Structures are given as C-alpha cells and as structure tokens.
PDB file of C-alpha atoms in Angstrom:
ATOM      1  CA  MET A   1     -64.723  97.176  31.401  1.00 78.00           C
ATOM      2  CA  LEU A   2     -64.173 100.812  30.786  1.00 82.00           C
ATOM      3  CA  VAL A   3     -60.566 100.269  29.158  1.00 84.00           C
ATOM      4  CA  HIS A   4     -62.135  97.584  26.940  1.00 79.00           C
ATOM      5  CA  ALA A   5     -65.182  99.809  25.910  1.00 78.00           C
ATOM      6  CA  LEU A   6     -62.917 102.507  24.646  1.00 82.00           C
ATOM      7  CA  VAL A   7     -60.680 100.308  22.423  1.00 82.00           C
ATOM      8  CA  ARG A   8     -61.027 101.736  18.785  1.00 80.00           C
ATOM      9  CA  GLU A   9     -60.998 100.016  15.631  1.00 72.00           C
ATOM     10  CA  ASP A  10     -57.370 100.461  15.064  1.00 77.00           C
ATOM     11  CA  GLY A  11     -56.819  98.579  18.537  1.00 80.00           C
ATOM     12  CA  THR A  12     -55.709 101.735  20.445  1.00 86.00           C
ATOM     13  CA  VAL A  13     -57.149 103.483  23.548  1.00 89.00           C
ATOM     14  CA  ASP A  14     -56.406 107.185  24.003  1.00 89.00           C
ATOM     15  CA  ALA A  15     -55.369 107.641  27.650  1.00 90.00           C
ATOM     16  CA  GLY A  16     -56.710 111.251  27.568  1.00 91.00           C
ATOM     17  CA  GLU A  17     -60.187 110.041  26.695  1.00 87.00           C
ATOM     18  CA  LEU A  18     -59.941 107.203  29.290  1.00 91.00           C
ATOM     19  CA  TYR A  19     -59.139 109.604  32.210  1.00 91.00           C
ATOM     20  CA  THR A  20     -61.908 111.974  30.971  1.00 89.00           C
ATOM     21  CA  VAL A  21     -64.770 109.293  30.691  1.00 87.00           C
ATOM     22  CA  ALA A  22     -63.552 107.867  34.036  1.00 89.00           C
ATOM     23  CA  GLY A  23     -63.758 111.069  35.655  1.00 89.00           C
ATOM     24  CA  SER A  24     -67.395 111.496  34.305  1.00 85.00           C
ATOM     25  CA  LEU A  25     -68.231 108.091  35.852  1.00 86.00           C
ATOM     26  CA  GLY A  26     -66.904 108.935  39.056  1.00 87.00           C
ATOM     27  CA  MET A  27     -63.637 107.002  38.887  1.00 89.00           C
ATOM     28  CA  THR A  28     -60.290 108.631  40.184  1.00 92.00           C
ATOM     29  CA  ASP A  29     -57.098 108.909  38.238  1.00 92.00           C
ATOM     30  CA  GLN A  30     -55.496 106.333  40.624  1.00 93.00           C
ATOM     31  CA  GLN A  31     -57.984 103.779  39.856  1.00 92.00           C
ATOM     32  CA  VAL A  32     -57.431 104.261  36.345  1.00 90.00           C
ATOM     33  CA  ARG A  33     -53.429 104.222  36.735  1.00 91.00           C
ATOM     34  CA  LEU A  34     -53.888 100.917  38.620  1.00 93.00           C
ATOM     35  CA  CYS A  35     -56.122  99.257  36.166  1.00 90.00           C
ATOM     36  CA  VAL A  36     -53.956 100.118  33.273  1.00 91.00           C
ATOM     37  CA  LYS A  37     -50.685  98.908  35.094  1.00 92.00           C
ATOM     38  CA  ARG A  38     -52.627  95.772  35.596  1.00 92.00           C
ATOM     39  CA  LEU A  39     -53.851  95.277  32.251  1.00 89.00           C
ATOM     40  CA  VAL A  40     -50.329  95.857  30.840  1.00 91.00           C
ATOM     41  CA  GLY A  41     -48.827  93.437  33.285  1.00 91.00           C
ATOM     42  CA  GLU A  42     -51.357  90.718  32.174  1.00 87.00           C
ATOM     43  CA  GLY A  43     -50.202  91.378  28.629  1.00 87.00           C
ATOM     44  CA  ARG A  44     -53.498  92.426  27.278  1.00 84.00           C
ATOM     45  CA  PHE A  45     -52.125  95.846  26.330  1.00 90.00           C
ATOM     46  CA  VAL A  46     -49.025  97.619  25.773  1.00 91.00           C
ATOM     47  CA  GLN A  47     -48.572 101.175  26.757  1.00 92.00           C
ATOM     48  CA  GLU A  48     -46.839 104.020  24.696  1.00 92.00           C
ATOM     49  CA  GLY A  49     -45.991 107.144  26.598  1.00 90.00           C
ATOM     50  CA  ARG A  50     -47.211 108.186  30.079  1.00 87.00           C
ATOM     51  CA  GLY A  51     -50.148 109.606  31.734  1.00 87.00           C
ATOM     52  CA  ARG A  52     -52.937 111.235  29.823  1.00 89.00           C
ATOM     53  CA  ARG A  53     -50.646 111.526  26.690  1.00 89.00           C
ATOM     54  CA  ALA A  54     -50.255 107.726  26.642  1.00 91.00           C
ATOM     55  CA  THR A  55     -51.718 105.438  24.015  1.00 92.00           C
ATOM     56  CA  LEU A  56     -52.612 101.692  24.906  1.00 92.00           C
ATOM     57  CA  ARG A  57     -52.380  99.202  22.261  1.00 88.00           C
ATOM     58  CA  ALA A  58     -54.456  96.057  22.628  1.00 84.00           C
ATOM     59  CA  VAL A  59     -52.526  92.899  22.193  1.00 83.00           C
ATOM     60  CA  ALA A  60     -55.812  91.011  21.295  1.00 64.00           C
ATOM     61  CA  ASP A  61     -59.562  91.952  20.592  1.00 56.00           C
ATOM     62  CA  VAL A  62     -60.777  92.450  24.101  1.00 51.00           C
ATOM     63  CA  THR A  63     -64.270  93.630  23.042  1.00 47.00           C
ATOM     64  CA  GLY A  64     -65.947  90.469  24.094  1.00 47.00           C
ATOM     65  CA  ALA A  65     -65.157  91.412  27.868  1.00 48.00           C
ATOM     66  CA  LEU A  66     -67.841  94.139  27.732  1.00 46.00           C
ATOM     67  CA  ALA A  67     -70.440  92.943  24.935  1.00 52.00           C
ATOM     68  CA  PRO A  68     -72.585  89.989  25.040  1.00 56.00           C
ATOM     69  CA  ASP A  69     -72.018  87.063  22.406  1.00 70.00           C
ATOM     70  CA  ALA A  70     -72.956  88.691  18.990  1.00 72.00           C
ATOM     71  CA  ALA A  71     -75.119  85.344  17.973  1.00 78.00           C
ATOM     72  CA  TYR A  72     -77.016  85.734  21.288  1.00 83.00           C
ATOM     73  CA  VAL A  73     -77.831  89.341  20.763  1.00 84.00           C
ATOM     74  CA  ARG A  74     -78.673  88.690  17.286  1.00 85.00           C
ATOM     75  CA  HIS A  75     -81.223  86.006  18.185  1.00 89.00           C
ATOM     76  CA  ALA A  76     -82.935  88.305  20.573  1.00 91.00           C
ATOM     77  CA  TYR A  77     -83.566  90.781  17.940  1.00 90.00           C
ATOM     78  CA  ARG A  78     -84.811  88.150  15.588  1.00 90.00           C
ATOM     79  CA  GLN A  79     -87.400  87.279  18.454  1.00 93.00           C
ATOM     80  CA  ASP A  80     -88.180  90.707  18.831  1.00 92.00           C
ATOM     81  CA  ALA A  81     -89.073  90.940  15.033  1.00 90.00           C
ATOM     82  CA  GLY A  82     -91.190  87.839  15.079  1.00 92.00           C
ATOM     83  CA  ARG A  83     -88.484  86.048  13.120  1.00 91.00           C
ATOM     84  CA  ALA A  84     -87.850  83.171  15.600  1.00 93.00           C
ATOM     85  CA  PRO A  85     -91.360  81.623  16.741  1.00 94.00           C
ATOM     86  CA  TRP A  86     -91.321  78.881  19.285  1.00 96.00           C
ATOM     87  CA  ASP A  87     -92.085  75.261  18.009  1.00 96.00           C
ATOM     88  CA  GLY A  88     -93.829  74.190  21.340  1.00 97.00           C
ATOM     89  CA  ILE A  89     -90.810  71.804  22.286  1.00 98.00           C
ATOM     90  CA  TRP A  90     -88.934  71.836  25.501  1.00 98.00           C
ATOM     91  CA  HIS A  91     -85.366  70.638  25.595  1.00 98.00           C
ATOM     92  CA  LEU A  92     -84.173  68.724  28.800  1.00 98.00           C
ATOM     93  CA  PHE A  93     -80.677  67.804  29.901  1.00 98.00           C
ATOM     94  CA  ALA A  94     -79.846  65.636  32.743  1.00 97.00           C
ATOM     95  CA  PHE A  95     -76.441  64.600  34.159  1.00 96.00           C
ATOM     96  CA  ALA A  96     -74.875  62.684  36.941  1.00 92.00           C
ATOM     97  CA  VAL A  97     -71.220  63.547  37.059  1.00 92.00           C
ATOM     98  CA  PRO A  98     -69.375  61.960  40.114  1.00 92.00           C
ATOM     99  CA  GLU A  99     -67.926  63.937  42.843  1.00 92.00           C
ATOM    100  CA  SER A 100     -64.639  63.019  41.830  1.00 93.00           C
ATOM    101  CA  ARG A 101     -65.051  65.113  38.773  1.00 94.00           C
ATOM    102  CA  ARG A 102     -66.615  67.994  40.579  1.00 94.00           C
ATOM    103  CA  ALA A 103     -64.873  70.769  38.517  1.00 95.00           C
ATOM    104  CA  ALA A 104     -66.299  69.274  35.328  1.00 95.00           C
ATOM    105  CA  ARG A 105     -69.646  68.911  36.872  1.00 96.00           C
ATOM    106  CA  ASP A 106     -69.612  72.617  37.975  1.00 95.00           C
ATOM    107  CA  ALA A 107     -68.426  73.729  34.466  1.00 95.00           C
ATOM    108  CA  LEU A 108     -71.311  71.802  32.865  1.00 96.00           C
ATOM    109  CA  ARG A 109     -73.995  73.214  35.059  1.00 96.00           C
ATOM    110  CA  GLU A 110     -72.503  76.730  34.622  1.00 95.00           C
ATOM    111  CA  GLY A 111     -72.482  76.069  30.669  1.00 94.00           C
ATOM    112  CA  LEU A 112     -76.241  75.178  30.802  1.00 96.00           C
ATOM    113  CA  LEU A 113     -77.226  78.216  32.907  1.00 95.00           C
ATOM    114  CA  HIS A 114     -75.241  80.371  30.418  1.00 91.00           C
ATOM    115  CA  LEU A 115     -77.279  78.891  27.508  1.00 93.00           C
ATOM    116  CA  GLY A 116     -80.521  80.060  29.432  1.00 94.00           C
ATOM    117  CA  ALA A 117     -81.520  76.597  30.796  1.00 97.00           C
ATOM    118  CA  ALA A 118     -83.190  76.461  34.193  1.00 97.00           C
ATOM    119  CA  PRO A 119     -82.944  73.817  37.042  1.00 97.00           C
ATOM    120  CA  VAL A 120     -86.014  71.709  37.453  1.00 96.00           C
ATOM    121  CA  GLN A 121     -84.412  69.475  40.187  1.00 93.00           C
ATOM    122  CA  SER A 122     -81.040  68.063  41.024  1.00 91.00           C
ATOM    123  CA  GLY A 123     -79.135  67.300  37.774  1.00 93.00           C
ATOM    124  CA  LEU A 124     -82.126  68.173  35.500  1.00 97.00           C
ATOM    125  CA  TYR A 125     -82.274  71.343  33.391  1.00 98.00           C
ATOM    126  CA  VAL A 126     -84.795  72.709  30.915  1.00 98.00           C
ATOM    127  CA  THR A 127     -84.811  75.428  28.160  1.00 97.00           C
ATOM    128  CA  ALA A 128     -87.115  76.201  25.359  1.00 97.00           C
ATOM    129  CA  ASN A 129     -84.311  76.831  22.888  1.00 95.00           C
ATOM    130  CA  PRO A 130     -82.810  74.239  20.635  1.00 95.00           C
ATOM    131  CA  VAL A 131     -79.109  74.382  22.312  1.00 94.00           C
ATOM    132  CA  ALA A 132     -78.383  70.527  22.166  1.00 95.00           C
ATOM    133  CA  GLU A 133     -75.511  70.899  20.037  1.00 95.00           C
ATOM    134  CA  LEU A 134     -73.763  73.411  22.044  1.00 94.00           C
ATOM    135  CA  VAL A 135     -74.415  71.567  25.359  1.00 95.00           C
ATOM    136  CA  GLU A 136     -73.080  68.327  23.974  1.00 96.00           C
ATOM    137  CA  ALA A 137     -70.030  70.031  22.568  1.00 95.00           C
ATOM    138  CA  HIS A 138     -69.372  71.497  26.041  1.00 95.00           C
ATOM    139  CA  ALA A 139     -69.895  68.228  27.629  1.00 95.00           C
ATOM    140  CA  ARG A 140     -67.435  66.563  25.294  1.00 95.00           C
ATOM    141  CA  HIS A 141     -64.823  69.364  25.858  1.00 94.00           C
ATOM    142  CA  LEU A 142     -65.181  68.584  29.566  1.00 95.00           C
ATOM    143  CA  GLY A 143     -64.934  64.829  29.190  1.00 95.00           C
ATOM    144  CA  VAL A 144     -68.387  64.257  30.759  1.00 95.00           C
ATOM    145  CA  LEU A 145     -70.281  63.350  27.419  1.00 96.00           C
ATOM    146  CA  ASP A 146     -71.130  59.896  28.738  1.00 95.00           C
ATOM    147  CA  THR A 147     -72.914  61.293  31.816  1.00 95.00           C
ATOM    148  CA  LEU A 148     -75.226  63.492  29.769  1.00 97.00           C
ATOM    149  CA  THR A 149     -78.953  62.481  28.812  1.00 97.00           C
ATOM    150  CA  ARG A 150     -81.007  64.841  26.717  1.00 97.00           C
ATOM    151  CA  LEU A 151     -84.567  64.578  25.615  1.00 97.00           C
ATOM    152  CA  THR A 152     -87.383  66.778  24.095  1.00 98.00           C
ATOM    153  CA  THR A 153     -91.094  66.936  25.005  1.00 98.00           C
ATOM    154  CA  THR A 154     -94.189  68.808  24.478  1.00 97.00           C
ATOM    155  CA  ASP A 155     -95.617  67.608  27.564  1.00 96.00           C
ATOM    156  CA  LEU A 156     -93.656  69.195  30.466  1.00 97.00           C
ATOM    157  CA  ARG A 157     -95.248  69.132  33.976  1.00 96.00           C
ATOM    158  CA  VAL A 158     -93.555  70.484  37.028  1.00 96.00           C
ATOM    159  CA  GLY A 159     -95.638  69.648  40.130  1.00 94.00           C
ATOM    160  CA  GLY A 160     -99.207  70.540  39.064  1.00 94.00           C
ATOM    161  CA  THR A 161     -97.958  73.399  36.677  1.00 96.00           C
ATOM    162  CA  THR A 162     -98.502  72.588  32.999  1.00 95.00           C
ATOM    163  CA  GLY A 163     -99.101  75.960  31.147  1.00 96.00           C
ATOM    164  CA  PRO A 164     -96.074  77.035  29.111  1.00 97.00           C
ATOM    165  CA  ARG A 165     -96.245  80.596  30.478  1.00 97.00           C
ATOM    166  CA  GLU A 166     -96.947  79.415  33.944  1.00 97.00           C
ATOM    167  CA  LEU A 167     -93.908  76.924  33.605  1.00 98.00           C
ATOM    168  CA  ALA A 168     -91.801  79.937  32.402  1.00 98.00           C
ATOM    169  CA  ALA A 169     -92.762  82.081  35.523  1.00 97.00           C
ATOM    170  CA  ALA A 170     -92.062  79.194  37.748  1.00 97.00           C
ATOM    171  CA  LEU A 171     -88.565  78.304  36.346  1.00 98.00           C
ATOM    172  CA  TRP A 172     -87.002  81.533  35.589  1.00 98.00           C
ATOM    173  CA  PRO A 173     -86.586  84.797  37.632  1.00 97.00           C
ATOM    174  CA  LEU A 174     -88.766  86.808  35.096  1.00 97.00           C
ATOM    175  CA  ASP A 175     -89.459  89.673  37.528  1.00 97.00           C
ATOM    176  CA  GLU A 176     -85.894  90.389  38.085  1.00 97.00           C
ATOM    177  CA  ILE A 177     -84.825  90.221  34.451  1.00 97.00           C
ATOM    178  CA  ALA A 178     -87.806  92.370  33.630  1.00 98.00           C
ATOM    179  CA  ALA A 179     -86.657  95.068  36.192  1.00 97.00           C
ATOM    180  CA  ARG A 180     -83.339  95.055  34.473  1.00 97.00           C
ATOM    181  CA  TYR A 181     -84.921  95.656  31.153  1.00 97.00           C
ATOM    182  CA  GLU A 182     -86.963  98.580  32.631  1.00 98.00           C
ATOM    183  CA  ARG A 183     -83.657 100.296  33.760  1.00 97.00           C
ATOM    184  CA  LEU A 184     -82.049  99.696  30.655  1.00 96.00           C
ATOM    185  CA  ALA A 185     -85.182 101.131  28.823  1.00 97.00           C
ATOM    186  CA  ALA A 186     -85.231 104.278  30.963  1.00 97.00           C
ATOM    187  CA  PHE A 187     -81.462 104.853  30.516  1.00 95.00           C
ATOM    188  CA  ALA A 188     -81.585 104.532  26.831  1.00 95.00           C
ATOM    189  CA  ALA A 189     -84.842 106.731  26.581  1.00 95.00           C
ATOM    190  CA  SER A 190     -83.051 109.405  28.675  1.00 93.00           C
ATOM    191  CA  ARG A 191     -79.873 109.363  26.571  1.00 91.00           C
ATOM    192  CA  LEU A 192     -81.822 109.389  23.301  1.00 92.00           C
ATOM    193  CA  ALA A 193     -83.697 112.440  24.302  1.00 91.00           C
ATOM    194  CA  ARG A 194     -80.460 114.310  25.084  1.00 88.00           C
ATOM    195  CA  LEU A 195     -79.115 113.091  21.665  1.00 86.00           C
ATOM    196  CA  THR A 196     -82.126 114.042  19.642  1.00 87.00           C
ATOM    197  CA  GLY A 197     -83.405 117.065  21.608  1.00 82.00           C
ATOM    198  CA  GLY A 198     -80.022 118.846  22.950  1.00 76.00           C
ATOM    199  CA  PRO A 199     -77.090 120.440  21.717  1.00 82.00           C
ATOM    200  CA  GLU A 200     -74.428 118.086  20.140  1.00 81.00           C
ATOM    201  CA  PRO A 201     -72.500 116.144  22.716  1.00 80.00           C
ATOM    202  CA  SER A 202     -68.822 116.727  23.270  1.00 79.00           C
ATOM    203  CA  ASP A 203     -66.509 113.846  22.484  1.00 76.00           C
ATOM    204  CA  GLY A 204     -66.338 113.119  26.186  1.00 78.00           C
ATOM    205  CA  GLU A 205     -70.087 113.088  26.740  1.00 82.00           C
ATOM    206  CA  ARG A 206     -70.521 110.761  23.800  1.00 80.00           C
ATOM    207  CA  LEU A 207     -67.822 108.417  24.875  1.00 80.00           C
ATOM    208  CA  THR A 208     -69.296 108.443  28.407  1.00 84.00           C
ATOM    209  CA  ALA A 209     -72.935 107.728  26.997  1.00 85.00           C
ATOM    210  CA  THR A 210     -71.338 104.767  24.830  1.00 83.00           C
ATOM    211  CA  VAL A 211     -69.736 103.215  27.823  1.00 83.00           C
ATOM    212  CA  GLU A 212     -72.815 103.582  29.895  1.00 88.00           C
ATOM    213  CA  LEU A 213     -75.230 102.203  27.201  1.00 89.00           C
ATOM    214  CA  ALA A 214     -72.952  99.106  26.530  1.00 84.00           C
ATOM    215  CA  ALA A 215     -72.833  98.410  30.403  1.00 86.00           C
ATOM    216  CA  HIS A 216     -76.607  98.764  30.922  1.00 91.00           C
ATOM    217  CA  PHE A 217     -77.145  96.616  27.930  1.00 89.00           C
ATOM    218  CA  THR A 218     -74.853  93.814  28.952  1.00 86.00           C
ATOM    219  CA  TRP A 219     -76.221  94.158  32.525  1.00 90.00           C
ATOM    220  CA  ALA A 220     -79.765  93.558  31.224  1.00 94.00           C
ATOM    221  CA  MET A 221     -79.127  90.818  28.710  1.00 91.00           C
ATOM    222  CA  THR A 222     -76.609  88.542  30.549  1.00 88.00           C
ATOM    223  CA  PRO A 223     -79.325  86.902  32.782  1.00 89.00           C
ATOM    224  CA  ASP A 224     -81.842  86.627  29.972  1.00 95.00           C
ATOM    225  CA  PRO A 225     -82.582  83.182  28.873  1.00 96.00           C
ATOM    226  CA  LEU A 226     -84.242  84.696  25.559  1.00 96.00           C
ATOM    227  CA  LEU A 227     -87.413  82.815  26.230  1.00 97.00           C
ATOM    228  CA  PRO A 228     -89.680  82.755  23.105  1.00 96.00           C
ATOM    229  CA  PRO A 229     -92.234  85.720  23.157  1.00 95.00           C
ATOM    230  CA  GLU A 230     -94.931  82.906  23.420  1.00 96.00           C
ATOM    231  CA  LEU A 231     -93.608  82.050  27.053  1.00 97.00           C
ATOM    232  CA  LEU A 232     -93.437  85.730  28.262  1.00 97.00           C
ATOM    233  CA  PRO A 233     -96.045  88.133  29.730  1.00 95.00           C
ATOM    234  CA  ALA A 234     -97.775  90.316  27.079  1.00 93.00           C
ATOM    235  CA  THR A 235     -96.064  93.378  28.651  1.00 94.00           C
ATOM    236  CA  TRP A 236     -92.616  91.956  28.589  1.00 97.00           C
ATOM    237  CA  PRO A 237     -90.145  95.062  28.469  1.00 98.00           C
ATOM    238  CA  GLY A 238     -87.126  93.243  26.626  1.00 97.00           C
ATOM    239  CA  GLY A 239     -88.214  94.148  23.047  1.00 95.00           C
ATOM    240  CA  ARG A 240     -88.856  97.818  23.938  1.00 96.00           C
ATOM    241  CA  ALA A 241     -85.494  98.021  25.849  1.00 96.00           C
ATOM    242  CA  ARG A 242     -83.601  96.511  22.935  1.00 94.00           C
ATOM    243  CA  ARG A 243     -85.447  98.881  20.374  1.00 93.00           C
ATOM    244  CA  LEU A 244     -84.531 101.783  22.407  1.00 94.00           C
ATOM    245  CA  THR A 245     -80.831 100.729  22.812  1.00 91.00           C
ATOM    246  CA  ALA A 246     -80.575 100.175  19.070  1.00 89.00           C
ATOM    247  CA  ASP A 247     -82.006 103.664  18.343  1.00 90.00           C
ATOM    248  CA  CYS A 248     -79.639 105.311  20.916  1.00 89.00           C
ATOM    249  CA  TRP A 249     -76.577 103.489  19.374  1.00 84.00           C
ATOM    250  CA  GLN A 250     -77.439 104.614  16.060  1.00 84.00           C
ATOM    251  CA  ARG A 251     -77.543 108.287  17.244  1.00 86.00           C
ATOM    252  CA  LEU A 252     -74.233 107.899  18.978  1.00 82.00           C
ATOM    253  CA  ARG A 253     -72.757 106.532  15.744  1.00 78.00           C
ATOM    254  CA  GLU A 254     -74.234 109.478  13.730  1.00 79.00           C
ATOM    255  CA  THR A 255     -72.760 112.126  16.445  1.00 76.00           C
ATOM    256  CA  HIS A 256     -69.382 110.238  16.094  1.00 65.00           C
ATOM    257  CA  ALA A 257     -69.363 110.591  12.204  1.00 63.00           C
ATOM    258  CA  ARG A 258     -70.381 114.243  12.380  1.00 65.00           C
ATOM    259  CA  GLY A 259     -67.299 115.242  14.286  1.00 57.00           C
ATOM    260  CA  ALA A 260     -64.966 117.660  12.899  1.00 48.00           C
ATOM    261  CA  ALA A 261     -61.890 115.236  12.897  1.00 48.00           C
ATOM    262  CA  PRO A 262     -63.426 112.069  14.339  1.00 53.00           C
ATOM    263  CA  ALA A 263     -61.011 109.591  15.855  1.00 55.00           C
ATOM    264  CA  PRO A 264     -61.192 106.077  14.800  1.00 58.00           C
ATOM    265  CA  ALA A 265     -64.527 104.625  15.788  1.00 63.00           C
ATOM    266  CA  LEU A 266     -64.772 102.338  18.860  1.00 66.00           C
ATOM    267  CA  ARG A 267     -64.962  98.580  18.065  1.00 65.00           C
ATOM    268  CA  LEU A 268     -68.053  98.461  20.143  1.00 68.00           C
ATOM    269  CA  PHE A 269     -69.674 100.466  17.287  1.00 66.00           C
ATOM    270  CA  ALA A 270     -68.658  97.895  14.542  1.00 64.00           C
ATOM    271  CA  LEU A 271     -69.814  95.157  16.806  1.00 65.00           C
ATOM    272  CA  TYR A 272     -73.335  96.423  17.430  1.00 66.00           C
ATOM    273  CA  ALA A 273     -73.843  97.712  13.935  1.00 64.00           C
ATOM    274  CA  ASP A 274     -73.352  94.206  12.520  1.00 61.00           C
ATOM    275  CA  VAL A 275     -75.588  92.527  15.301  1.00 61.00           C
ATOM    276  CA  LEU A 276     -78.401  95.255  15.337  1.00 63.00           C
ATOM    277  CA  ASN A 277     -78.850  94.991  11.600  1.00 59.00           C
ATOM    278  CA  VAL A 278     -81.099  91.902  11.734  1.00 45.00           C
TER     279      VAL A 278
END
C-alpha cells in the first residue's frame, strides 16, 4: 500500500522517500526491502539502483491498489451535494447457484456485497442503488446469469420492519461504518489544522500525511454501501468526513506545489483531484 501510494505521475517511486515515510509510519528498513523485492519479483516494478538511492518504476498503474473506485467516490460526493436523491425504489437480487459451481456462487455473492447490497436471507440481497446492470454483467462473466433473478419494489418488508430508515439500520452495519467515518474525520481535521496553522511541512511530513489520509479514506469508504441520505440518520458523519478529506487533500496539493523544486506529483493527487471536483 505504501509503495503504491508513493507512485508519482511519471510512474516512479523514489526509494529515499519510501524509506523516510516508512520510518515515519513505524516500519523498518527490512520490511521495505522485503516488500520491494516481492513487488519486483511479481513484475509490478522495475528497480534501478540500490538502497535509498534506487528508483522503482511501475510496470503498470497500480494506484488502484490503494484508492477506491473513482466512480464510487464521485457518487458519494454527489450524494453529499444533494445531487443523487433516492427514488424510493429497492433493488433485489436472488440467485440459486448449485454447489457444483461454488466458486462462481461465492464470486457473485462477493460482487453483490462489493456493490453495497445486504443479505436479506439466503440467496436474496437488496440495495437502494440501481446497480442491476453491473450485477448482470458480473453474473454473465461468471456464467451464472441464468440463475439470477432481479426485481424492484417500493414496498419492502423484513419481518415487521417496513420504514426505509429502520430497514437500512437493520440490514447494514451502520454503527460500524459511522465509527470509521468519525475516525477519518478526526484524522483529517487534525492534519488540516497542522497544514493551516503550523509551519510548512517538510517533504517527508507531507508524503507521510498523504499516505495516511489515503489509507484512512479507503478504510472508511470501503465498507460503505453509499445508502442515499434519505435512509441514513440525520447525524450521519460520512459527508463531514468526506468534506474534511477533500479540504485536507487540497491543502496537501498546495503545499506540494509551493515547494522550491517539487518532484513530480503523486498519481493519487491526480486521481483525487479529478474525483473531488464534482
């Protein structure tokens, strides 16, 4: 994750920066050496030089290993801005894949969970977002489209629960997700205070903050089904955490640009700059 986060726009990683940031995060030089050796062995990077003077060159764009899907993040910010209101429709998916195709069944289940669907009962999943085309494409790729049934309804009842917000609270682990956003908000606020009220950060401090912010953001966003605001508690912390993240990210970009002789910007800056301009 750390190596991927430090990939610059020219596809390189400066080993000196890598070791410095790793040390700031409590990692040892040996951990870094072993990680680099593995990444080179897997063909993801080519190493030029040795030790802290080396340069790693990415064979492919590996930024996605750290950052959430751009379309997913963009949708979250659209929701925060009130530009993706809920139409009141629940989207349900049911499947009955035989045991002989267990791998495909498990992959379909994981795909639904990744898209924010929640299990209602065995083989039945629901989401408030219109992801039918994505689910069907995934099922077709797995060769199990013939086992998939989908439907929509505005009258979802689970046991005696019928209210949309009550259903959301019962189906998704909202308390756990909210706690992650609270942690992200606290971290982003603390870093933003340092960037706005303290001395200009050194290159190592800025890079460390960048990696930490990206990791916290991904950790908070990954389990979020991005339920419409109409289904969330009024005090939901997701929007505030994302606003603080965007402000902090902008500050980090500005401090990089003010450097006397700034190195090529990280690919993460370009990725988030595109996503946050919603």
